Coordinates of C-alpha atoms in Angstrom, one line a residue:
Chain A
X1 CA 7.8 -2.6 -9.9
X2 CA 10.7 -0.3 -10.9
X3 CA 12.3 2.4 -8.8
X4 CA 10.5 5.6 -8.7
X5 CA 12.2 8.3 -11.9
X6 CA 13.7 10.3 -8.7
X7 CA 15.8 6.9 -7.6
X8 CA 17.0 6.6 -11.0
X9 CA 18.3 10.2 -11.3
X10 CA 19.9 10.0 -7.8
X11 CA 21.8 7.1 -8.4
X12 CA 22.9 8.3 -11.8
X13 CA 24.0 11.6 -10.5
X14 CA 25.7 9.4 -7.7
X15 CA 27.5 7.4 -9.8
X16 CA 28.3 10.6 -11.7
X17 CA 29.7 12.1 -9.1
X18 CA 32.1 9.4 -7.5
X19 CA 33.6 8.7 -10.1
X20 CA 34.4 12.3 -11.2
X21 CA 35.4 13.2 -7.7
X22 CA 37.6 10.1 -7.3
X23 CA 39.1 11.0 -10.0
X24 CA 39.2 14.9 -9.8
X25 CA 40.9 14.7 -6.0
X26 CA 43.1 11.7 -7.2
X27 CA 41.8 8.9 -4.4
X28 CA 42.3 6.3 -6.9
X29 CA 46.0 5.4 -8.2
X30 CA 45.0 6.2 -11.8
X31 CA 48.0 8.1 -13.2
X32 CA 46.4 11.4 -15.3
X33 CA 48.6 14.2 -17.4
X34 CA 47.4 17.1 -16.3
X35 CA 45.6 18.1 -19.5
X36 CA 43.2 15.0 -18.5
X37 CA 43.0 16.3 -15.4
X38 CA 41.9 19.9 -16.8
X39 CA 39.1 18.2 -18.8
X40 CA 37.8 16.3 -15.9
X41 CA 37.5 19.5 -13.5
X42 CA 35.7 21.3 -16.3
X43 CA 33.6 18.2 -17.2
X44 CA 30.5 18.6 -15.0
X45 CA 30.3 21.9 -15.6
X46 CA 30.7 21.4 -19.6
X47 CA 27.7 18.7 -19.3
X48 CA 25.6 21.2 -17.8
X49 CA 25.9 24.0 -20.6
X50 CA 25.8 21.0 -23.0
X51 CA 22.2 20.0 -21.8
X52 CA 20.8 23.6 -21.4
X53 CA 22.2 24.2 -25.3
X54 CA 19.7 20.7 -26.1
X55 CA 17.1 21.8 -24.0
X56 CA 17.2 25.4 -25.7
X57 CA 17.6 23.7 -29.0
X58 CA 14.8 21.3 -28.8
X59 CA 11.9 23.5 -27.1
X60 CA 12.9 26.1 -29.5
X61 CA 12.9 24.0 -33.1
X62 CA 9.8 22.0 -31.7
X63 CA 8.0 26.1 -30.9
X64 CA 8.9 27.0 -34.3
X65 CA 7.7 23.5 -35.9
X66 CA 4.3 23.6 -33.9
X67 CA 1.3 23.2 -36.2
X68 CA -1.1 25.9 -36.2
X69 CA -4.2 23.7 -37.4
X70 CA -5.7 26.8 -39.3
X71 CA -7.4 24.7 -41.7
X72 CA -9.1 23.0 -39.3
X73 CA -10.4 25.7 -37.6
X74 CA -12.0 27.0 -40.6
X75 CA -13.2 23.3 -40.9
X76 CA -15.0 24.0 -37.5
X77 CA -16.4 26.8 -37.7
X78 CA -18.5 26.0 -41.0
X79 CA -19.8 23.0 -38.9
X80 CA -21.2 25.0 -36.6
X81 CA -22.8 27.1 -39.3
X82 CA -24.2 23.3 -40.6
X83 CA -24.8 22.6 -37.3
X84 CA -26.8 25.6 -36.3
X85 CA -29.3 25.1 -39.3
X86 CA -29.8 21.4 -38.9
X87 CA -30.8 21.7 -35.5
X88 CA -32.9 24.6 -36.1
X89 CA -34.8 21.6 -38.4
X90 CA -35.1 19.1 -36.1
X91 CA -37.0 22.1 -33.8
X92 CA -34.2 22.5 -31.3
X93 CA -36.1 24.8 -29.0
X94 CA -32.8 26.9 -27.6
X95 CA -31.7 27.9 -31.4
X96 CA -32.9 31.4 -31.3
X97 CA -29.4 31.4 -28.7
X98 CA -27.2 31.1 -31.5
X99 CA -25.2 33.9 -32.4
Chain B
X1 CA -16.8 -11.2 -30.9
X2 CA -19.6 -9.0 -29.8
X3 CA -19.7 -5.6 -31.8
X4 CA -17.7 -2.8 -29.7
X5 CA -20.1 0.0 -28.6
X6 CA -18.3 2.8 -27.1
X7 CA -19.3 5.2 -24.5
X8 CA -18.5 8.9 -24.8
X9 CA -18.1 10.5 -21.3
X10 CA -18.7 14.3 -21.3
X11 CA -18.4 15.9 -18.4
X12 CA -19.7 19.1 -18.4
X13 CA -19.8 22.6 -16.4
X14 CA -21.3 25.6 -18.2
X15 CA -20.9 24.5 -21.6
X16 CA -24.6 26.0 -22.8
X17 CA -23.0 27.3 -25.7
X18 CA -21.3 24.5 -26.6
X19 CA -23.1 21.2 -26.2
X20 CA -25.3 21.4 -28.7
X21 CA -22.4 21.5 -31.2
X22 CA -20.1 18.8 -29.8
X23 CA -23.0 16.5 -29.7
X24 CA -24.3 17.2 -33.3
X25 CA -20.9 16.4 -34.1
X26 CA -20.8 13.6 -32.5
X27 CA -23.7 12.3 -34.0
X28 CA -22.4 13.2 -37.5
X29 CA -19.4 11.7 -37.0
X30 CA -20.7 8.2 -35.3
X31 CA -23.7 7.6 -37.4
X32 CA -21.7 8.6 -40.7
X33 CA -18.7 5.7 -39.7
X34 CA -21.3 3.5 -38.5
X35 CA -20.5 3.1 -34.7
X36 CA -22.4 1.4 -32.1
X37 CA -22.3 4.4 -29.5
X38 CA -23.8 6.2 -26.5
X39 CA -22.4 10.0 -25.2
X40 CA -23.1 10.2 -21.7
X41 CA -23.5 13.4 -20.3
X42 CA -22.7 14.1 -16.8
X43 CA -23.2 17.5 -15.8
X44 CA -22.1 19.2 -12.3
X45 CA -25.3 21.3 -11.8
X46 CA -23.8 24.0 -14.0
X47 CA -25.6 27.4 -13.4
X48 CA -26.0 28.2 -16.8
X49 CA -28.3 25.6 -17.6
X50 CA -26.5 22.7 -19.9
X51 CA -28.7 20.6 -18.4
X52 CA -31.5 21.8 -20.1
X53 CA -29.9 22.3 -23.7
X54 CA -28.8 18.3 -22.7
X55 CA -32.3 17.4 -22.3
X56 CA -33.1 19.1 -25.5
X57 CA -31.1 17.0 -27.5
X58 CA -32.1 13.9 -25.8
X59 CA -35.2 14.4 -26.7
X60 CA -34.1 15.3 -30.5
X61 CA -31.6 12.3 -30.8
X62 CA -33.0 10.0 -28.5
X63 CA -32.4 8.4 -24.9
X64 CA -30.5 5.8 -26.1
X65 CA -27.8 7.8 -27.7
X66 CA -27.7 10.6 -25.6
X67 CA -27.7 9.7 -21.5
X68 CA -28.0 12.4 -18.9
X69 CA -26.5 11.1 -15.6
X70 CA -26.0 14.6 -13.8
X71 CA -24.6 15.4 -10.6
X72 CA -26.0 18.1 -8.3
X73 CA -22.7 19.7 -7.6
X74 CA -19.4 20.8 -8.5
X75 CA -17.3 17.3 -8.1
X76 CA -14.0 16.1 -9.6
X77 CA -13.4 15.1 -12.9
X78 CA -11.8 11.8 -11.8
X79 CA -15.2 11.1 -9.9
X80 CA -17.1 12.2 -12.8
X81 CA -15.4 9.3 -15.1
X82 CA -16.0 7.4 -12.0
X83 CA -20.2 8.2 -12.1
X84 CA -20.1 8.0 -15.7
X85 CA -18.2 4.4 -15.9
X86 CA -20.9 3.4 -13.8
X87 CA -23.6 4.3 -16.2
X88 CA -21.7 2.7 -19.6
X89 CA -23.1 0.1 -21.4
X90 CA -20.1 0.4 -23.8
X91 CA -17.3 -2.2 -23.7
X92 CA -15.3 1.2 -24.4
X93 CA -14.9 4.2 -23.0
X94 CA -13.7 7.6 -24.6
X95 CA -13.3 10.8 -22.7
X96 CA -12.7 14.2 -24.1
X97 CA -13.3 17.9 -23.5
X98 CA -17.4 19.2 -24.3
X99 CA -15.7 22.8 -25.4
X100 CA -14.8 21.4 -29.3
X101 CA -11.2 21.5 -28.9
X102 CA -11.3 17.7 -29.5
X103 CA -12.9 17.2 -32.8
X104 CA -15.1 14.6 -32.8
X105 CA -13.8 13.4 -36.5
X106 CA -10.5 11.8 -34.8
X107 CA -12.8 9.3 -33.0
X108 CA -12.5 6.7 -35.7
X109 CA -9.1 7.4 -35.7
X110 CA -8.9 6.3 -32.3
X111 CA -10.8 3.4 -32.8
X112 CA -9.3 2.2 -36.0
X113 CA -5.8 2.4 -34.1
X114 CA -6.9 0.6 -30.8
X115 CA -8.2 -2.2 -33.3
X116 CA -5.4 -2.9 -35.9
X117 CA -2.8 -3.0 -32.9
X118 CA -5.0 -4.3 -30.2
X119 CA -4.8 -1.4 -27.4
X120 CA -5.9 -1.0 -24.2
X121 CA -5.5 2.6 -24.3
X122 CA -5.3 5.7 -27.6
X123 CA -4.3 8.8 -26.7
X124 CA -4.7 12.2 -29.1
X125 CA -1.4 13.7 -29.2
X126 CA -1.1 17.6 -30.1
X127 CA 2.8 16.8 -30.1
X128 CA 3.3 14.8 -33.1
X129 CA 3.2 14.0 -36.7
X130 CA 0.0 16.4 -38.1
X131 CA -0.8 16.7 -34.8
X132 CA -0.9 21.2 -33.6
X133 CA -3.1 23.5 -32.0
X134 CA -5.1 26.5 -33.2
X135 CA -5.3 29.3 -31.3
X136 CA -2.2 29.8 -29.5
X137 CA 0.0 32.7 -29.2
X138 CA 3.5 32.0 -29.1
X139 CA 4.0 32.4 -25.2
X140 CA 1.4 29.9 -25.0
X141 CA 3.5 27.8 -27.4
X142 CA 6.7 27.8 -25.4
X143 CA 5.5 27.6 -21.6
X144 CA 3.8 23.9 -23.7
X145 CA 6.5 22.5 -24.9
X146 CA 8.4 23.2 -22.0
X147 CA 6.2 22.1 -19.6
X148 CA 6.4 18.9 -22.5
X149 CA 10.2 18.7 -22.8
X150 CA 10.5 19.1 -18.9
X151 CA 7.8 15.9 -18.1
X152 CA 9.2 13.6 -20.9
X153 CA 12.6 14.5 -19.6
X154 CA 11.8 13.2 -15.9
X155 CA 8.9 11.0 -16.7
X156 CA 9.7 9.1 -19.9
X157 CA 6.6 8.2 -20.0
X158 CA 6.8 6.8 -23.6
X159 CA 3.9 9.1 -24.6
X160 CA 4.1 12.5 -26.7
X161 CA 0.9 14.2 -25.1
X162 CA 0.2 13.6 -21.1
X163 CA -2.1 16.6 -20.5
X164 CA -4.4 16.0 -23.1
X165 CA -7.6 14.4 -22.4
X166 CA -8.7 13.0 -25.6
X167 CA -8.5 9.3 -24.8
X168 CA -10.2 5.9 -25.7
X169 CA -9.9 3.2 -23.2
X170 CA -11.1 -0.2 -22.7
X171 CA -13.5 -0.1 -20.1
X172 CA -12.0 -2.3 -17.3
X173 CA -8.7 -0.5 -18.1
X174 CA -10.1 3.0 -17.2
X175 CA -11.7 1.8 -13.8
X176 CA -8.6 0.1 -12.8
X177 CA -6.6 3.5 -13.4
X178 CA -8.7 5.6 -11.6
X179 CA -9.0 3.4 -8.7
X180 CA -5.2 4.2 -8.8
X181 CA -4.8 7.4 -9.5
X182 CA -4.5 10.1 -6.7
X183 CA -4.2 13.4 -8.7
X184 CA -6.6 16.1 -9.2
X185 CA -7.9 18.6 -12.1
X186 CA -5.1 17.7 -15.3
X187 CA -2.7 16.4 -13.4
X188 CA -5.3 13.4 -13.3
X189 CA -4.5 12.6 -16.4
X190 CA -0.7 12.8 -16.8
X191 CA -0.9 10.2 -13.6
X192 CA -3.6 8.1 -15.7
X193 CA -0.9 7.6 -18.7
X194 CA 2.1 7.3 -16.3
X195 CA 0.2 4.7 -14.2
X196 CA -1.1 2.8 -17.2
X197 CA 2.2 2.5 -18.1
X198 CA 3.5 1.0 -14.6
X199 CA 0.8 -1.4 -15.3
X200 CA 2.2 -2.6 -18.7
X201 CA -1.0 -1.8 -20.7
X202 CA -0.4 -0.9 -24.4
X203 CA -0.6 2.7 -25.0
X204 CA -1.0 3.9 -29.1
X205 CA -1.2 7.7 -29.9
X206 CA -3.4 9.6 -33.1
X207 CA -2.2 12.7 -33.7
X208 CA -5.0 15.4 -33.5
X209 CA -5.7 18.8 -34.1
X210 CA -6.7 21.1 -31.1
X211 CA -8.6 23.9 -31.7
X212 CA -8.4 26.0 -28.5
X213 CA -12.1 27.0 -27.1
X214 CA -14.4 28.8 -29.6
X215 CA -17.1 29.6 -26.8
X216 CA -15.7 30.6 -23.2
X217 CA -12.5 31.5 -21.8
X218 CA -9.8 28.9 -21.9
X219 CA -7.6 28.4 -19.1
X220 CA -3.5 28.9 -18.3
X221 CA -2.9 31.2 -15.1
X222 CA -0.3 30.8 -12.6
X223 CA -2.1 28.2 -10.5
X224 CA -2.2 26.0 -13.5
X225 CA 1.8 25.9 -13.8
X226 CA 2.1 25.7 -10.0
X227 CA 0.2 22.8 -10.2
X228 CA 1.4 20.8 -13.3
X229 CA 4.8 21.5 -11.7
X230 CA 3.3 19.5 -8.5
X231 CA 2.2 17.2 -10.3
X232 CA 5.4 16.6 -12.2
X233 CA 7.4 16.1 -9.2
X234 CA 4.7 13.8 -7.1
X235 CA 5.2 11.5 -10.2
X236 CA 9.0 12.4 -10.6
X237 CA 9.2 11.2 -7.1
X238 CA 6.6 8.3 -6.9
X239 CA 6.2 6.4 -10.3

């Protein structure tokens, strides 16, 4: 069985994170100009406006795109119509309920 | 190959007003595709009286198409699959909500999917292709596809709509999930779909119209999102 979704986010996040801080507190001999360097200190924070821009982006084009299933509402409602005079036929003792 | 007959679960609490529309549509819609069915009724000793109106249509459309397996009490929902599984004669089983927000029409839908690709499980998606809802405003329509985006964010659970509960599973398939599944109320069946997909069975989706109560109040308070968000992270945390 796989790892649970949490697992999976941790250990991305983890990777994430040791590599950017390896990086960002130069423990690893990896020689970076210092406009690299200003990327990299900006980066997580960058990826985190970048996914709440998505996020807003996608909830709010998939609000606007929801279907409002008018037509088969209407659709409905003249079944129930059908429905109330057919079983009013077949003697359905409760009809004189219907509305 | 023995002719599929499929078994309609409807579990039921004060839907009075209701039942005798769902099942007339039922009836329509079965009979007119020329499906081997039974709807089984299983009603949680609901003060307003379904169980009459139930026994009133037996009577009209017969004992062997409508079956009455009620329960004295308020129970689960899970355990109410559970009591109506029991009951099936079906090689099928398809669950869905008695209040008419799941049109009966989409049945063959369901079934004609589950046959050309073989499934072990169709789901009704509100979330995709033609697939909407009627009767929304739009702070209904956000706090939904939020609560969507956020679950298919964490859960990839390869499935457009978990919270619905219009579903058609192979019989053995739906025993074998609830005998797994821990969850209460609709968190139930967000697990159910997450679950069946830990367990490798094939998962299709029809996209369906949902046409929000006609009769009775529908549901969304601040419980609810408490405990879809519970829900989310149980799975989040355990699946």
């Amino acid at each position: 069985m796989a790892f649970p979704k949490l697992f999976q986010w941790l250990a991305g996040i983890a990777v994430f994170l040791s590599v950017w801080s390896a990086l960002f507190f130069r423990l690893v001999p990896v020689k970076l100009s210092q406009p690299w360097h200003d990327v990299i200190s900006v980066l997580p924070l960058y990826l985190l406006i970048s996914f709440a821009c998505y996020s807003l982006a996608v909830v709010g084009y998939r609000v606007a795109t929801f279907n409002d299933c008018v037509v088969a509402s209407e659709e409905l409602k003249k079944q129930v119509e059908e429905a109330k005079e057919d079983l009013k036929r077949k003697g359905y003792k409760y009809a004189n309920e219907f509305s | 190959m023995a002719r599929n007959k499929y078994s309609v679960l409807l579990p039921t609490y004060n839907e009075r007003e209701n039942l005798p529309f769902i099942i007339w549509l039922l009836v329509k819609h079965f009979s007119e595709s020329g499906i081997d069915y039974e709807v089984i009724i299983i009603d949680d000793g609901s003060p307003d009286g379904t169980l009459q109106v139930a026994e009133e249509l037996q009577r009209i459309y017969g004992k062997d198409k409508i079956v009455l397996r009620p329960r004295g009490q308020k129970l689960g929902l899970g355990t109410a699959y559970v009591h109506g599984i029991k009951h099936a004669t079906g090689n099928f089983i398809i669950i869905m909500d008695a209040d008419m927000s799941h049109h009966p029409k989409f049945i063959p839908e369901l079934i004609k999917k589950q046959e050309t690709e073989n499934l072990d499980i169709v789901t009704g998606t509100r979330y995709s292709g033609d697939g909407g809802v009627f009767g929304w405003d739009l702070k209904r329509k956000c706090i939904s596809r939020v609560a969507n985006f956020i679950t298919q964010m964490l859960l990839r659970p390869g499935v457009s709509d978990l919270t619905g509960s219009f579903r058609l599973y192979r019989k053995e398939v739906l025993q074998k999930l609830i005998d797994a599944c821990v969850s209460k109320g609709y968190v139930f069946q967000m697990e159910m779909i997450v679950r069946a997909r830990q367990f490798n069975y094939t998962i299709g989706e029809v996209p369906i119209s949902f046409v929000d109560r006609v009769y009775g109040e529908s549901k969304l308070g601040g419980q609810e999102i408490v405990d879809f968000l519970k829900g989310i992270l149980y799975l989040f945390a355990t699946t």
